[in-house]
XYZ file of C-alpha atoms in Angstrom:
259
model
C 2.878 -4.293 -27.880
C 0.278 -1.566 -27.450
C -3.358 -1.898 -26.447
C -6.505 -0.039 -27.397
C -6.780 1.452 -23.907
C -7.848 5.108 -24.281
C -4.883 6.554 -22.434
C -1.921 8.595 -23.591
C 1.392 7.096 -22.472
C 4.907 6.716 -23.816
C 5.178 3.268 -22.234
C 5.206 0.390 -24.684
C 3.970 -2.869 -23.218
C 5.261 -6.345 -23.970
C 3.279 -9.525 -24.630
C 1.954 -11.583 -21.683
C 4.385 -13.933 -19.951
C 4.730 -17.484 -21.281
C 3.270 -20.230 -19.090
C 6.574 -21.476 -17.666
C 7.876 -18.096 -16.512
C 4.412 -17.059 -15.361
C 4.247 -20.130 -13.139
C 7.733 -19.435 -11.827
C 6.727 -15.879 -10.889
C 3.676 -17.036 -8.947
C 5.561 -19.848 -7.193
C 8.377 -17.500 -6.183
C 5.872 -14.941 -4.908
C 4.134 -17.490 -2.695
C 7.295 -19.053 -1.301
C 9.625 -16.052 -1.008
C 7.028 -13.291 -0.614
C 8.266 -11.365 -3.656
C 9.154 -11.832 -7.314
C 10.515 -9.738 -10.176
C 8.192 -9.527 -13.165
C 10.624 -9.074 -16.026
C 10.329 -7.084 -19.257
C 6.991 -5.462 -18.476
C 7.884 -2.554 -20.785
C 10.141 -2.021 -23.753
C 13.293 -0.493 -22.188
C 13.551 2.593 -24.407
C 9.926 3.490 -23.714
C 10.674 3.711 -19.982
C 13.087 6.582 -20.580
C 10.484 8.384 -22.696
C 7.837 7.798 -20.029
C 10.041 9.205 -17.252
C 10.812 12.290 -19.319
C 7.104 12.995 -19.846
C 6.057 11.964 -16.335
C 8.471 14.378 -14.683
C 6.572 17.307 -16.223
C 3.621 16.464 -13.960
C 5.539 16.106 -10.685
C 4.687 18.452 -7.821
C 6.477 19.247 -4.572
C 4.905 17.383 -1.657
C 6.208 19.892 0.892
C 8.369 17.283 2.619
C 11.456 17.316 0.447
C 10.297 14.925 -2.255
C 8.051 14.995 -5.309
C 4.682 13.376 -5.960
C 2.868 12.416 -9.135
C -0.770 13.534 -8.844
C -3.319 10.774 -9.425
C -4.974 13.055 -11.979
C -2.049 12.496 -14.360
C -2.406 9.825 -17.042
C 1.138 8.823 -16.130
C -0.125 7.717 -12.715
C -2.268 4.918 -14.113
C -0.223 3.853 -17.142
C 2.248 1.357 -15.561
C -0.377 -1.001 -14.136
C -2.153 -1.315 -17.480
C 0.686 -3.453 -18.842
C -0.571 -6.935 -19.852
C 2.068 -8.657 -17.726
C 0.934 -6.775 -14.632
C -2.723 -7.587 -15.209
C -1.724 -11.195 -15.837
C 0.095 -11.750 -12.536
C -2.189 -9.762 -10.245
C -5.135 -12.163 -10.480
C -3.179 -15.088 -9.039
C -1.267 -12.833 -6.657
C -4.445 -12.062 -4.694
C -6.157 -15.454 -5.112
C -6.150 -18.723 -3.221
C -6.176 -21.718 -5.601
C -8.302 -23.263 -6.935
C -10.378 -20.087 -6.829
C -9.102 -17.255 -9.001
C -10.589 -13.813 -8.491
C -10.180 -10.620 -10.426
C -7.908 -8.163 -8.600
C -9.046 -4.656 -7.865
C -6.750 -1.622 -7.814
C -6.921 -0.344 -4.241
C -4.568 2.637 -3.847
C -1.183 4.019 -4.783
C 1.909 5.844 -3.523
C 3.737 7.680 -6.304
C 6.873 9.401 -5.026
C 10.157 10.640 -6.415
C 12.987 11.143 -3.914
C 16.080 13.257 -4.346
C 19.416 11.497 -4.365
C 21.334 11.520 -1.076
C 24.975 10.859 -2.034
C 26.199 11.617 1.489
C 23.736 9.270 3.179
C 25.367 6.939 5.649
C 25.150 3.200 5.267
C 21.924 2.029 6.879
C 22.166 0.349 10.225
C 21.276 -3.347 9.763
C 18.251 -2.869 12.019
C 16.899 0.464 10.735
C 13.911 1.008 8.497
C 12.448 -2.498 8.504
C 8.674 -2.807 8.514
C 5.652 -4.694 7.284
C 2.515 -3.125 5.850
C -1.060 -3.820 6.853
C -2.416 -5.917 9.694
C 0.383 -8.448 10.013
C 0.304 -8.079 13.799
C -3.236 -9.505 13.791
C -3.024 -12.120 11.069
C 0.362 -13.596 11.889
C 2.553 -15.676 9.562
C -0.033 -18.362 8.832
C -1.740 -18.090 5.453
C 0.410 -17.533 2.324
C -2.391 -15.888 0.345
C -3.164 -12.386 1.487
C -5.614 -9.635 0.838
C -2.951 -7.221 -0.361
C -0.413 -7.621 -3.128
C 1.809 -4.710 -4.093
C 3.463 -3.918 -7.401
C 6.362 -1.444 -7.446
C 8.163 0.268 -10.311
C 11.567 1.941 -10.041
C 12.094 2.980 -13.710
C 15.853 2.631 -13.232
C 18.335 -0.205 -13.504
C 19.092 -1.305 -9.953
C 22.619 -2.659 -10.209
C 23.731 -2.201 -6.605
C 22.375 -1.027 -3.270
C 23.593 2.528 -3.892
C 21.068 2.750 -6.734
C 18.290 2.738 -4.125
C 17.416 -0.937 -4.064
C 14.768 -2.507 -1.825
C 15.730 -5.134 0.749
C 13.469 -7.971 1.877
C 13.639 -10.889 4.294
C 12.988 -13.993 2.214
C 9.897 -15.945 3.268
C 9.060 -13.650 6.170
C 5.405 -13.524 5.098
C 4.923 -17.147 6.223
C 7.591 -17.638 8.903
C 8.866 -15.786 11.948
C 12.126 -14.936 10.170
C 12.972 -11.296 10.779
C 15.846 -8.847 10.261
C 16.466 -8.244 13.958
C 17.679 -11.555 15.374
C 19.889 -12.749 12.558
C 17.523 -15.560 11.575
C 16.237 -13.980 8.373
C 17.932 -14.121 4.966
C 18.136 -10.543 3.689
C 18.411 -9.940 -0.054
C 18.588 -6.738 -2.066
C 16.166 -6.855 -4.989
C 17.599 -5.184 -8.075
C 15.122 -5.059 -10.961
C 15.891 -3.325 -14.241
C 14.027 -0.236 -15.416
C 11.669 -2.336 -17.560
C 10.857 -4.729 -14.693
C 8.447 -4.582 -11.761
C 8.719 -5.881 -8.198
C 5.658 -7.811 -6.998
C 5.496 -8.546 -3.279
C 3.228 -9.265 -0.349
C 2.802 -6.507 2.200
C 3.454 -8.980 5.014
C 7.078 -9.583 4.047
C 9.698 -7.667 6.057
C 11.144 -4.975 3.793
C 12.890 -1.611 3.710
C 13.994 0.791 0.996
C 17.540 2.020 0.567
C 18.450 5.667 -0.157
C 19.841 6.492 -3.575
C 23.489 7.436 -3.066
C 24.117 8.164 -6.736
C 23.279 11.079 -8.996
C 19.673 11.134 -10.121
C 16.257 10.767 -8.534
C 14.867 7.646 -6.891
C 11.514 6.771 -8.449
C 9.166 4.749 -6.277
C 5.728 4.035 -7.732
C 3.756 1.622 -5.557
C 0.293 0.212 -6.260
C -1.762 -2.048 -3.989
C -4.300 -4.583 -5.212
C -6.861 -6.670 -3.365
C -9.615 -9.186 -4.067
C -12.952 -7.407 -4.540
C -14.712 -6.406 -1.322
C -11.822 -7.543 0.857
C -12.252 -4.365 2.872
C -16.008 -5.043 2.998
C -16.871 -1.944 1.037
C -17.557 -0.829 -2.517
C -15.609 2.183 -3.836
C -17.750 5.291 -4.027
C -15.386 7.211 -6.290
C -12.340 6.599 -8.437
C -9.915 9.520 -8.394
C -8.156 11.201 -11.287
C -6.994 9.279 -14.333
C -8.333 6.058 -12.859
C -11.872 7.407 -12.888
C -11.522 8.901 -16.356
C -10.315 5.610 -17.774
C -13.113 3.722 -16.024
C -15.646 5.986 -17.718
C -13.924 5.846 -21.121
C -13.520 2.094 -21.512
C -16.199 -0.388 -22.545
C -14.126 -3.350 -21.371
C -15.861 -4.848 -18.292
C -12.676 -6.631 -17.183
C -10.734 -3.367 -17.208
C -13.526 -1.625 -15.330
C -13.377 -4.309 -12.655
C -9.595 -4.099 -12.508
C -9.770 -0.350 -11.935
C -12.669 -0.214 -9.525
C -14.014 -3.512 -8.282
C -17.780 -3.243 -8.174
C -17.807 0.521 -8.645
C -20.721 1.485 -10.891
C -19.820 5.044 -11.754
C -21.694 8.268 -11.003
C -25.473 8.260 -11.225
């Protein structure tokens, strides 16, 4: 499936999720704190996308690579119909459904570290955002994160992400042995959707090849009590190019463009 979005990308999108699997994704997200959105892209198109995307990578000066937000490749993954479909309920509290707004991104490519030691069970764990203020009370949060790896994650050595199941709504944690730790292993055509308040950590890639880590955060409009004053790079160009009001809102909340 392709759309009429005015953006050049090798990614080929699939049809929206059927109602049963869509409901399962949302239920799993709310109860576990994460879910794998399957078959977001056609598998062969992911390889073509990575090949083109790598031409735009730049050295970040800290030993890894970054994809500039000015690149069309930076915005392409979140335009998939399945991503747009799940994000609305990911940042909403039923029965009210709000349109999600693309907040920010972290687009990094890490070099493989075949000699990396096995991680200590207690190292690297963290939560994002203001979890220390909000506490594990409300299962619907202002931030939902979608992550793409563009590789088949078959084992931890591939650079999988670990999470503590349900730690967004309970006091379960990775430090006292009371949290169930799982390694999430999506395929290259899948995406990992998760709440920033779940305990998580990323694993180094101990195999040949780079570790792709493209992370995008979404929020309900005005959750930060402000209206965007600019939309950087490809995001801003697409906002200006499209006549679709829903896509404009998805990209920039209540942003009205330059005057």
